[in-house]
Amino acid sequence: MSTGDGRVFRMRGDLEPARSLLSRCLPLALLGLMVPGAGELTAQGCGMIDAAAPPEQLIVATDDPVDDLRRSLRRGLERDALNKLRAIPAGDQSRLASALLEVFRADRPALLPAARRALGTLTEEDALTRVLREGLGGHDARTREQVILALAESRPDVVDWRAPVAQALTDREAGVRAAAVHAVGRARISARLGAILDMAQDPSERVRAAVPGSLVRLAGPRSVATLEQLASDPRWRVRLAALTAIGDLRSQAGLELLVDALGRETGRLREDIAALLRRQTGRTYGPDVGAWRWHLKRTAEGGDVAQGDTDVRRYVDDSIRSYHLLPTASQRMALATDCSASMGRAAPLAARPGLELATQELQRFIGTLDESVAFTLVDFADRSHRWKQSLAVANARTRRAAQDEVAKYRAGGETNVYAAVSALFDLAESSLDDPFNGRYGRSPEIDTLFLLSDGQPTTGAITDPELLVEYVAERNRSLQLRIHGVSFRNGANDDGWLRRVTELTGGSFVRLDGGSEEVAVAEVRDAVR
């Protein structure tokens, strides 16, 4: 039912017979149209809505879940649409296929993972034929990409989807080609191995980054030469994908290639390589190339490593810095700070406001940077503000300017996390396929984000924590940013969404309260020195 202010509400279960409903509710409905603000009361008086339901999730519920999904999508009720995508029952699959294509065409990144999973439930030939005809055969590149990704996961048997997906390897759009490379590997279409090898030379970074995972599935150990070539690609995402695929081979030769890469890489990828080596061997030598080489030599000779050696750290990497207890080797980072009103309150176990404690640590951290690092700052409250529109090299002048910028931070307003993360995703996206990135005076590319907040998002395009997590997961699918989370609690605010964001992106999470943890920061800093 619609109210006088334009909102719509969820029906409660079964309706009474139409005649009884009209006789009881029509006069009240007319009152709701004539008297401002009376609409909600009239709907409640008819027993047609659940007054306890949150307004942003209210939508008329009918016996047609496909129509309900479409209405939620058109009215911008993303959380309601997400719930319907997750719970939509098997029914008229042809109409459901059409509705899912509408989701793909809409600019709603937070809904795309659930829509792909829903498409994976389609089993009828007519519905899947429609997906192939209208999805892969349509003009919208986003839809083609999403359909390919969904088919790669579900791999239905009732239609031939492999041939049209393989044809997408020559699509004009890089995102579609990358999805097709991924799908060919997932489906193990070995006849396309030659085409996948050729795509290691594709001009698009996102396409080359999809090649290693596909190659390992199609060629196994025979892919080493191409993976080694891609591990020297000028773009860090391609190198990361190649090194991850080399690790997946689980061979002695692969471990040696990883150690060699650890010796030549700088910045964020050193973290990734050390993690790959740790997963393969169970050893914790971190970035110590010498220790890894010693270990590989001993294992190749069949010798035992001394008991307890897994916990020995012989090496301290001066390029690793800590920010709020979180170590990082990244040299391309953004530091986002929540400046909402709640950050102006005193932190638990501390006599000073949370923002004061946060900016003190931020200024200290900026002072530790050198010219090997490029960074930017973001502060957010009702809106977000990026200090530099691109990453700035951390020379002495830039560091002083950044510290002066941080000194201007003031607490006030709501918490618009979406504005901060979307702006940084846009920054990363803009350079994803830029062939001159990091050269000829162009800005270097971000690979790491530190996100500090004291609670849930309260304003902006996305305020629902679960939707925000879905949004981050989808935007970061190709960007591969590592997001570290710093929860600066001021009470019982729920920071579960921030922890989930860090888990999804391979980052670390710390919860600070301004008390004992602040002491621990100093202790860790002294230990590193």
PDB file of N, CA, C and O in Angstrom, residues 345-417:
ATOM      1  N   ARG A 345      33.867  12.057  20.695  1.00  0.00           N
ATOM      2  CA  ARG A 345      33.653  11.682  22.088  1.00  0.00           C
ATOM      3  C   ARG A 345      34.883  10.986  22.642  1.00  0.00           C
ATOM      4  O   ARG A 345      35.678  10.396  21.907  1.00  0.00           O
ATOM      5  N   ALA A 346      35.019  11.021  23.955  1.00  0.00           N
ATOM      6  CA  ALA A 346      36.161  10.383  24.608  1.00  0.00           C
ATOM      7  C   ALA A 346      36.123   8.887  24.379  1.00  0.00           C
ATOM      8  O   ALA A 346      35.070   8.245  24.509  1.00  0.00           O
ATOM      9  N   ALA A 347      37.256   8.318  24.023  1.00  0.00           N
ATOM     10  CA  ALA A 347      37.355   6.886  23.822  1.00  0.00           C
ATOM     11  C   ALA A 347      37.327   6.176  25.171  1.00  0.00           C
ATOM     12  O   ALA A 347      37.784   6.719  26.179  1.00  0.00           O
ATOM     13  N   PRO A 348      36.787   4.948  25.225  1.00  0.00           N
ATOM     14  CA  PRO A 348      36.828   4.187  26.477  1.00  0.00           C
ATOM     15  C   PRO A 348      38.265   4.027  26.969  1.00  0.00           C
ATOM     16  O   PRO A 348      39.196   3.878  26.173  1.00  0.00           O
ATOM     17  N   LEU A 349      38.441   4.079  28.244  1.00  0.00           N
ATOM     18  CA  LEU A 349      39.740   3.938  28.902  1.00  0.00           C
ATOM     19  C   LEU A 349      40.707   5.070  28.558  1.00  0.00           C
ATOM     20  O   LEU A 349      41.910   4.963  28.802  1.00  0.00           O
ATOM     21  N   ALA A 350      40.195   6.145  27.968  1.00  0.00           N
ATOM     22  CA  ALA A 350      41.062   7.278  27.631  1.00  0.00           C
ATOM     23  C   ALA A 350      40.313   8.565  27.931  1.00  0.00           C
ATOM     24  O   ALA A 350      39.097   8.623  27.869  1.00  0.00           O
ATOM     25  N   ALA A 351      41.081   9.596  28.268  1.00  0.00           N
ATOM     26  CA  ALA A 351      40.457  10.877  28.605  1.00  0.00           C
ATOM     27  C   ALA A 351      40.335  11.785  27.397  1.00  0.00           C
ATOM     28  O   ALA A 351      39.785  12.876  27.497  1.00  0.00           O
ATOM     29  N   ARG A 352      40.847  11.349  26.250  1.00  0.00           N
ATOM     30  CA  ARG A 352      40.850  12.191  25.064  1.00  0.00           C
ATOM     31  C   ARG A 352      39.877  11.662  24.012  1.00  0.00           C
ATOM     32  O   ARG A 352      39.583  10.466  23.983  1.00  0.00           O
ATOM     33  N   PRO A 353      39.402  12.537  23.127  1.00  0.00           N
ATOM     34  CA  PRO A 353      38.496  12.083  22.064  1.00  0.00           C
ATOM     35  C   PRO A 353      39.165  11.067  21.145  1.00  0.00           C
ATOM     36  O   PRO A 353      40.388  11.098  20.927  1.00  0.00           O
ATOM     37  N   GLY A 354      38.350  10.187  20.575  1.00  0.00           N
ATOM     38  CA  GLY A 354      38.877   9.174  19.673  1.00  0.00           C
ATOM     39  C   GLY A 354      39.589   9.778  18.483  1.00  0.00           C
ATOM     40  O   GLY A 354      40.639   9.273  18.052  1.00  0.00           O
ATOM     41  N   LEU A 355      39.048  10.882  17.924  1.00  0.00           N
ATOM     42  CA  LEU A 355      39.671  11.479  16.750  1.00  0.00           C
ATOM     43  C   LEU A 355      41.051  12.033  17.088  1.00  0.00           C
ATOM     44  O   LEU A 355      41.977  11.964  16.263  1.00  0.00           O
ATOM     45  N   GLU A 356      41.211  12.555  18.290  1.00  0.00           N
ATOM     46  CA  GLU A 356      42.522  13.077  18.689  1.00  0.00           C
ATOM     47  C   GLU A 356      43.555  11.954  18.738  1.00  0.00           C
ATOM     48  O   GLU A 356      44.693  12.100  18.269  1.00  0.00           O
ATOM     49  N   LEU A 357      43.152  10.815  19.296  1.00  0.00           N
ATOM     50  CA  LEU A 357      44.061   9.676  19.351  1.00  0.00           C
ATOM     51  C   LEU A 357      44.369   9.152  17.945  1.00  0.00           C
ATOM     52  O   LEU A 357      45.515   8.798  17.639  1.00  0.00           O
ATOM     53  N   ALA A 358      43.338   9.125  17.090  1.00  0.00           N
ATOM     54  CA  ALA A 358      43.523   8.611  15.734  1.00  0.00           C
ATOM     55  C   ALA A 358      44.460   9.507  14.929  1.00  0.00           C
ATOM     56  O   ALA A 358      45.349   9.023  14.216  1.00  0.00           O
ATOM     57  N   THR A 359      44.275  10.815  15.026  1.00  0.00           N
ATOM     58  CA  THR A 359      45.116  11.724  14.229  1.00  0.00           C
ATOM     59  C   THR A 359      46.552  11.766  14.747  1.00  0.00           C
ATOM     60  O   THR A 359      47.489  11.963  13.971  1.00  0.00           O
ATOM     61  N   GLN A 360      46.716  11.557  16.035  1.00  0.00           N
ATOM     62  CA  GLN A 360      48.077  11.516  16.586  1.00  0.00           C
ATOM     63  C   GLN A 360      48.853  10.365  15.958  1.00  0.00           C
ATOM     64  O   GLN A 360      50.014  10.528  15.532  1.00  0.00           O
ATOM     65  N   GLU A 361      48.237   9.203  15.899  1.00  0.00           N
ATOM     66  CA  GLU A 361      48.905   8.048  15.291  1.00  0.00           C
ATOM     67  C   GLU A 361      49.081   8.243  13.795  1.00  0.00           C
ATOM     68  O   GLU A 361      50.105   7.851  13.215  1.00  0.00           O
ATOM     69  N   LEU A 362      48.099   8.860  13.122  1.00  0.00           N
ATOM     70  CA  LEU A 362      48.202   9.096  11.688  1.00  0.00           C
ATOM     71  C   LEU A 362      49.373  10.029  11.373  1.00  0.00           C
ATOM     72  O   LEU A 362      50.147   9.785  10.433  1.00  0.00           O
ATOM     73  N   GLN A 363      49.529  11.076  12.146  1.00  0.00           N
ATOM     74  CA  GLN A 363      50.643  11.991  11.907  1.00  0.00           C
ATOM     75  C   GLN A 363      51.989  11.306  12.163  1.00  0.00           C
ATOM     76  O   GLN A 363      52.957  11.531  11.430  1.00  0.00           O
ATOM     77  N   ARG A 364      52.046  10.468  13.214  1.00  0.00           N
ATOM     78  CA  ARG A 364      53.278   9.727  13.469  1.00  0.00           C
ATOM     79  C   ARG A 364      53.614   8.818  12.287  1.00  0.00           C
ATOM     80  O   ARG A 364      54.759   8.764  11.809  1.00  0.00           O
ATOM     81  N   PHE A 365      52.599   8.110  11.789  1.00  0.00           N
ATOM     82  CA  PHE A 365      52.823   7.167  10.690  1.00  0.00           C
ATOM     83  C   PHE A 365      53.296   7.894   9.429  1.00  0.00           C
ATOM     84  O   PHE A 365      54.225   7.449   8.755  1.00  0.00           O
ATOM     85  N   ILE A 366      52.671   9.017   9.118  1.00  0.00           N
ATOM     86  CA  ILE A 366      53.094   9.802   7.942  1.00  0.00           C
ATOM     87  C   ILE A 366      54.560  10.191   8.063  1.00  0.00           C
ATOM     88  O   ILE A 366      55.316  10.169   7.087  1.00  0.00           O
ATOM     89  N   GLY A 367      54.988  10.504   9.280  1.00  0.00           N
ATOM     90  CA  GLY A 367      56.378  10.886   9.497  1.00  0.00           C
ATOM     91  C   GLY A 367      57.365   9.764   9.250  1.00  0.00           C
ATOM     92  O   GLY A 367      58.563  10.018   9.056  1.00  0.00           O
ATOM     93  N   THR A 368      56.913   8.498   9.255  1.00  0.00           N
ATOM     94  CA  THR A 368      57.819   7.363   9.019  1.00  0.00           C
ATOM     95  C   THR A 368      57.995   7.067   7.535  1.00  0.00           C
ATOM     96  O   THR A 368      58.855   6.255   7.174  1.00  0.00           O
ATOM     97  N   LEU A 369      57.197   7.678   6.664  1.00  0.00           N
ATOM     98  CA  LEU A 369      57.251   7.362   5.236  1.00  0.00           C
ATOM     99  C   LEU A 369      58.472   8.010   4.591  1.00  0.00           C
ATOM    100  O   LEU A 369      59.004   8.999   5.089  1.00  0.00           O
ATOM    101  N   ASP A 370      58.892   7.440   3.470  1.00  0.00           N
ATOM    102  CA  ASP A 370      59.997   8.018   2.716  1.00  0.00           C
ATOM    103  C   ASP A 370      59.606   8.079   1.245  1.00  0.00           C
ATOM    104  O   ASP A 370      58.463   7.768   0.873  1.00  0.00           O
ATOM    105  N   GLU A 371      60.533   8.454   0.395  1.00  0.00           N
ATOM    106  CA  GLU A 371      60.203   8.708  -1.003  1.00  0.00           C
ATOM    107  C   GLU A 371      59.950   7.440  -1.809  1.00  0.00           C
ATOM    108  O   GLU A 371      59.590   7.520  -2.977  1.00  0.00           O
ATOM    109  N   SER A 372      60.112   6.274  -1.193  1.00  0.00           N
ATOM    110  CA  SER A 372      59.719   5.027  -1.869  1.00  0.00           C
ATOM    111  C   SER A 372      58.209   4.806  -1.796  1.00  0.00           C
ATOM    112  O   SER A 372      57.679   3.921  -2.469  1.00  0.00           O
ATOM    113  N   VAL A 373      57.522   5.619  -0.982  1.00  0.00           N
ATOM    114  CA  VAL A 373      56.091   5.452  -0.729  1.00  0.00           C
ATOM    115  C   VAL A 373      55.310   6.578  -1.399  1.00  0.00           C
ATOM    116  O   VAL A 373      55.745   7.731  -1.418  1.00  0.00           O
ATOM    117  N   ALA A 374      54.151   6.229  -1.956  1.00  0.00           N
ATOM    118  CA  ALA A 374      53.188   7.221  -2.447  1.00  0.00           C
ATOM    119  C   ALA A 374      51.866   6.961  -1.744  1.00  0.00           C
ATOM    120  O   ALA A 374      51.478   5.805  -1.534  1.00  0.00           O
ATOM    121  N   PHE A 375      51.158   8.020  -1.367  1.00  0.00           N
ATOM    122  CA  PHE A 375      49.963   7.840  -0.543  1.00  0.00           C
ATOM    123  C   PHE A 375      48.985   8.995  -0.763  1.00  0.00           C
ATOM    124  O   PHE A 375      49.317  10.019  -1.366  1.00  0.00           O
ATOM    125  N   THR A 376      47.786   8.808  -0.246  1.00  0.00           N
ATOM    126  CA  THR A 376      46.828   9.893  -0.146  1.00  0.00           C
ATOM    127  C   THR A 376      46.021   9.715   1.130  1.00  0.00           C
ATOM    128  O   THR A 376      46.061   8.637   1.759  1.00  0.00           O
ATOM    129  N   LEU A 377      45.312  10.771   1.517  1.00  0.00           N
ATOM    130  CA  LEU A 377      44.481  10.768   2.719  1.00  0.00           C
ATOM    131  C   LEU A 377      43.026  10.961   2.328  1.00  0.00           C
ATOM    132  O   LEU A 377      42.715  11.678   1.376  1.00  0.00           O
ATOM    133  N   VAL A 378      42.136  10.323   3.080  1.00  0.00           N
ATOM    134  CA  VAL A 378      40.702  10.527   2.913  1.00  0.00           C
ATOM    135  C   VAL A 378      40.093  10.705   4.291  1.00  0.00           C
ATOM    136  O   VAL A 378      40.372   9.917   5.205  1.00  0.00           O
ATOM    137  N   ASP A 379      39.303  11.754   4.473  1.00  0.00           N
ATOM    138  CA  ASP A 379      38.512  11.885   5.689  1.00  0.00           C
ATOM    139  C   ASP A 379      37.045  11.889   5.299  1.00  0.00           C
ATOM    140  O   ASP A 379      36.683  12.368   4.226  1.00  0.00           O
ATOM    141  N   PHE A 380      36.204  11.311   6.143  1.00  0.00           N
ATOM    142  CA  PHE A 380      34.795  11.203   5.777  1.00  0.00           C
ATOM    143  C   PHE A 380      33.899  11.398   6.985  1.00  0.00           C
ATOM    144  O   PHE A 380      34.241  11.029   8.113  1.00  0.00           O
ATOM    145  N   ALA A 381      32.782  12.043   6.737  1.00  0.00           N
ATOM    146  CA  ALA A 381      31.704  12.215   7.715  1.00  0.00           C
ATOM    147  C   ALA A 381      30.405  12.152   6.919  1.00  0.00           C
ATOM    148  O   ALA A 381      30.047  11.093   6.419  1.00  0.00           O
ATOM    149  N   ASP A 382      29.702  13.289   6.739  1.00  0.00           N
ATOM    150  CA  ASP A 382      28.532  13.291   5.851  1.00  0.00           C
ATOM    151  C   ASP A 382      28.950  13.013   4.407  1.00  0.00           C
ATOM    152  O   ASP A 382      28.226  12.388   3.644  1.00  0.00           O
ATOM    153  N   ARG A 383      30.103  13.523   4.035  1.00  0.00           N
ATOM    154  CA  ARG A 383      30.685  13.288   2.713  1.00  0.00           C
ATOM    155  C   ARG A 383      32.137  12.878   2.901  1.00  0.00           C
ATOM    156  O   ARG A 383      32.663  12.928   4.006  1.00  0.00           O
ATOM    157  N   SER A 384      32.777  12.490   1.819  1.00  0.00           N
ATOM    158  CA  SER A 384      34.197  12.155   1.907  1.00  0.00           C
ATOM    159  C   SER A 384      35.012  13.229   1.207  1.00  0.00           C
ATOM    160  O   SER A 384      34.535  13.896   0.280  1.00  0.00           O
ATOM    161  N   HIS A 385      36.242  13.386   1.653  1.00  0.00           N
ATOM    162  CA  HIS A 385      37.143  14.373   1.063  1.00  0.00           C
ATOM    163  C   HIS A 385      38.499  13.718   0.864  1.00  0.00           C
ATOM    164  O   HIS A 385      39.082  13.162   1.812  1.00  0.00           O
ATOM    165  N   ARG A 386      38.988  13.730  -0.373  1.00  0.00           N
ATOM    166  CA  ARG A 386      40.292  13.159  -0.673  1.00  0.00           C
ATOM    167  C   ARG A 386      41.308  14.285  -0.754  1.00  0.00           C
ATOM    168  O   ARG A 386      41.151  15.212  -1.545  1.00  0.00           O
ATOM    169  N   TRP A 387      42.364  14.182   0.040  1.00  0.00           N
ATOM    170  CA  TRP A 387      43.379  15.229   0.118  1.00  0.00           C
ATOM    171  C   TRP A 387      44.052  15.449  -1.236  1.00  0.00           C
ATOM    172  O   TRP A 387      44.203  16.571  -1.694  1.00  0.00           O
ATOM    173  N   LYS A 388      44.468  14.372  -1.888  1.00  0.00           N
ATOM    174  CA  LYS A 388      45.051  14.437  -3.216  1.00  0.00           C
ATOM    175  C   LYS A 388      44.218  13.564  -4.144  1.00  0.00           C
ATOM    176  O   LYS A 388      43.799  12.475  -3.765  1.00  0.00           O
ATOM    177  N   GLN A 389      44.001  14.025  -5.359  1.00  0.00           N
ATOM    178  CA  GLN A 389      43.196  13.252  -6.296  1.00  0.00           C
ATOM    179  C   GLN A 389      43.942  12.043  -6.835  1.00  0.00           C
ATOM    180  O   GLN A 389      43.352  11.169  -7.465  1.00  0.00           O
ATOM    181  N   SER A 390      45.255  11.991  -6.616  1.00  0.00           N
ATOM    182  CA  SER A 390      46.058  10.825  -6.969  1.00  0.00           C
ATOM    183  C   SER A 390      47.097  10.641  -5.864  1.00  0.00           C
ATOM    184  O   SER A 390      47.199  11.471  -4.955  1.00  0.00           O
ATOM    185  N   LEU A 391      47.850   9.557  -5.921  1.00  0.00           N
ATOM    186  CA  LEU A 391      48.840   9.310  -4.885  1.00  0.00           C
ATOM    187  C   LEU A 391      50.013  10.285  -5.025  1.00  0.00           C
ATOM    188  O   LEU A 391      50.459  10.582  -6.136  1.00  0.00           O
ATOM    189  N   ALA A 392      50.505  10.751  -3.888  1.00  0.00           N
ATOM    190  CA  ALA A 392      51.617  11.702  -3.864  1.00  0.00           C
ATOM    191  C   ALA A 392      52.840  11.038  -3.244  1.00  0.00           C
ATOM    192  O   ALA A 392      52.735  10.345  -2.227  1.00  0.00           O
ATOM    193  N   VAL A 393      54.005  11.254  -3.844  1.00  0.00           N
ATOM    194  CA  VAL A 393      55.246  10.699  -3.320  1.00  0.00           C
ATOM    195  C   VAL A 393      55.567  11.355  -1.977  1.00  0.00           C
ATOM    196  O   VAL A 393      55.463  12.575  -1.816  1.00  0.00           O
ATOM    197  N   ALA A 394      55.956  10.527  -1.013  1.00  0.00           N
ATOM    198  CA  ALA A 394      56.114  10.997   0.372  1.00  0.00           C
ATOM    199  C   ALA A 394      57.480  11.633   0.592  1.00  0.00           C
ATOM    200  O   ALA A 394      58.272  11.186   1.433  1.00  0.00           O
ATOM    201  N   ASN A 395      57.764  12.721  -0.119  1.00  0.00           N
ATOM    202  CA  ASN A 395      58.982  13.480   0.181  1.00  0.00           C
ATOM    203  C   ASN A 395      58.723  14.378   1.402  1.00  0.00           C
ATOM    204  O   ASN A 395      57.606  14.418   1.928  1.00  0.00           O
ATOM    205  N   ALA A 396      59.747  15.077   1.844  1.00  0.00           N
ATOM    206  CA  ALA A 396      59.621  15.861   3.080  1.00  0.00           C
ATOM    207  C   ALA A 396      58.510  16.905   2.976  1.00  0.00           C
ATOM    208  O   ALA A 396      57.727  17.104   3.915  1.00  0.00           O
ATOM    209  N   ARG A 397      58.409  17.560   1.836  1.00  0.00           N
ATOM    210  CA  ARG A 397      57.379  18.589   1.665  1.00  0.00           C
ATOM    211  C   ARG A 397      55.979  17.983   1.716  1.00  0.00           C
ATOM    212  O   ARG A 397      55.070  18.532   2.358  1.00  0.00           O
ATOM    213  N   THR A 398      55.814  16.840   1.049  1.00  0.00           N
ATOM    214  CA  THR A 398      54.499  16.190   1.040  1.00  0.00           C
ATOM    215  C   THR A 398      54.122  15.701   2.424  1.00  0.00           C
ATOM    216  O   THR A 398      52.967  15.816   2.849  1.00  0.00           O
ATOM    217  N   ARG A 399      55.075  15.153   3.150  1.00  0.00           N
ATOM    218  CA  ARG A 399      54.773  14.673   4.504  1.00  0.00           C
ATOM    219  C   ARG A 399      54.304  15.816   5.397  1.00  0.00           C
ATOM    220  O   ARG A 399      53.334  15.674   6.156  1.00  0.00           O
ATOM    221  N   ARG A 400      55.002  16.955   5.330  1.00  0.00           N
ATOM    222  CA  ARG A 400      54.595  18.108   6.151  1.00  0.00           C
ATOM    223  C   ARG A 400      53.195  18.581   5.762  1.00  0.00           C
ATOM    224  O   ARG A 400      52.360  18.887   6.629  1.00  0.00           O
ATOM    225  N   ALA A 401      52.919  18.636   4.458  1.00  0.00           N
ATOM    226  CA  ALA A 401      51.590  19.065   4.005  1.00  0.00           C
ATOM    227  C   ALA A 401      50.516  18.100   4.467  1.00  0.00           C
ATOM    228  O   ALA A 401      49.414  18.510   4.864  1.00  0.00           O
ATOM    229  N   ALA A 402      50.829  16.796   4.443  1.00  0.00           N
ATOM    230  CA  ALA A 402      49.857  15.796   4.887  1.00  0.00           C
ATOM    231  C   ALA A 402      49.600  15.920   6.391  1.00  0.00           C
ATOM    232  O   ALA A 402      48.453  15.824   6.853  1.00  0.00           O
ATOM    233  N   GLN A 403      50.631  16.145   7.160  1.00  0.00           N
ATOM    234  CA  GLN A 403      50.453  16.304   8.606  1.00  0.00           C
ATOM    235  C   GLN A 403      49.652  17.569   8.919  1.00  0.00           C
ATOM    236  O   GLN A 403      48.823  17.573   9.842  1.00  0.00           O
ATOM    237  N   ASP A 404      49.878  18.614   8.149  1.00  0.00           N
ATOM    238  CA  ASP A 404      49.069  19.827   8.320  1.00  0.00           C
ATOM    239  C   ASP A 404      47.608  19.553   7.988  1.00  0.00           C
ATOM    240  O   ASP A 404      46.694  20.068   8.647  1.00  0.00           O
ATOM    241  N   GLU A 405      47.371  18.742   6.954  1.00  0.00           N
ATOM    242  CA  GLU A 405      45.993  18.387   6.580  1.00  0.00           C
ATOM    243  C   GLU A 405      45.316  17.617   7.698  1.00  0.00           C
ATOM    244  O   GLU A 405      44.167  17.881   8.060  1.00  0.00           O
ATOM    245  N   VAL A 406      46.018  16.658   8.276  1.00  0.00           N
ATOM    246  CA  VAL A 406      45.452  15.860   9.367  1.00  0.00           C
ATOM    247  C   VAL A 406      45.129  16.738  10.567  1.00  0.00           C
ATOM    248  O   VAL A 406      44.124  16.525  11.271  1.00  0.00           O
ATOM    249  N   ALA A 407      45.952  17.754  10.819  1.00  0.00           N
ATOM    250  CA  ALA A 407      45.709  18.650  11.950  1.00  0.00           C
ATOM    251  C   ALA A 407      44.396  19.410  11.809  1.00  0.00           C
ATOM    252  O   ALA A 407      43.857  19.918  12.808  1.00  0.00           O
ATOM    253  N   LYS A 408      43.871  19.499  10.598  1.00  0.00           N
ATOM    254  CA  LYS A 408      42.612  20.211  10.366  1.00  0.00           C
ATOM    255  C   LYS A 408      41.382  19.324  10.583  1.00  0.00           C
ATOM    256  O   LYS A 408      40.255  19.820  10.545  1.00  0.00           O
ATOM    257  N   TYR A 409      41.559  18.030  10.801  1.00  0.00           N
ATOM    258  CA  TYR A 409      40.417  17.127  10.956  1.00  0.00           C
ATOM    259  C   TYR A 409      39.582  17.546  12.172  1.00  0.00           C
ATOM    260  O   TYR A 409      40.117  17.779  13.258  1.00  0.00           O
ATOM    261  N   ARG A 410      38.277  17.634  11.985  1.00  0.00           N
ATOM    262  CA  ARG A 410      37.347  17.959  13.061  1.00  0.00           C
ATOM    263  C   ARG A 410      36.183  16.976  13.027  1.00  0.00           C
ATOM    264  O   ARG A 410      35.735  16.564  11.953  1.00  0.00           O
ATOM    265  N   ALA A 411      35.698  16.617  14.194  1.00  0.00           N
ATOM    266  CA  ALA A 411      34.595  15.665  14.286  1.00  0.00           C
ATOM    267  C   ALA A 411      33.262  16.371  14.086  1.00  0.00           C
ATOM    268  O   ALA A 411      33.031  17.454  14.639  1.00  0.00           O
ATOM    269  N   GLY A 412      32.378  15.741  13.292  1.00  0.00           N
ATOM    270  CA  GLY A 412      31.044  16.297  13.070  1.00  0.00           C
ATOM    271  C   GLY A 412      30.326  15.579  11.955  1.00  0.00           C
ATOM    272  O   GLY A 412      30.941  15.156  10.976  1.00  0.00           O
ATOM    273  N   GLY A 413      29.029  15.416  12.100  1.00  0.00           N
ATOM    274  CA  GLY A 413      28.237  14.813  11.050  1.00  0.00           C
ATOM    275  C   GLY A 413      28.070  13.308  11.209  1.00  0.00           C
ATOM    276  O   GLY A 413      28.423  12.713  12.225  1.00  0.00           O
ATOM    277  N   GLU A 414      27.505  12.688  10.156  1.00  0.00           N
ATOM    278  CA  GLU A 414      27.222  11.257  10.145  1.00  0.00           C
ATOM    279  C   GLU A 414      28.433  10.485   9.602  1.00  0.00           C
ATOM    280  O   GLU A 414      29.497  11.056   9.380  1.00  0.00           O
ATOM    281  N   THR A 415      28.232   9.170   9.354  1.00  0.00           N
ATOM    282  CA  THR A 415      29.323   8.289   8.926  1.00  0.00           C
ATOM    283  C   THR A 415      29.035   7.751   7.537  1.00  0.00           C
ATOM    284  O   THR A 415      28.270   6.797   7.376  1.00  0.00           O
ATOM    285  N   ASN A 416      29.647   8.353   6.522  1.00  0.00           N
ATOM    286  CA  ASN A 416      29.417   7.952   5.126  1.00  0.00           C
ATOM    287  C   ASN A 416      30.610   7.122   4.649  1.00  0.00           C
ATOM    288  O   ASN A 416      31.484   7.602   3.927  1.00  0.00           O
ATOM    289  N   VAL A 417      30.622   5.854   5.059  1.00  0.00           N
ATOM    290  CA  VAL A 417      31.714   4.958   4.652  1.00  0.00           C
ATOM    291  C   VAL A 417      31.689   4.737   3.148  1.00  0.00           C
ATOM    292  O   VAL A 417      32.735   4.686   2.495  1.00  0.00           O
TER     293      VAL A 417
END
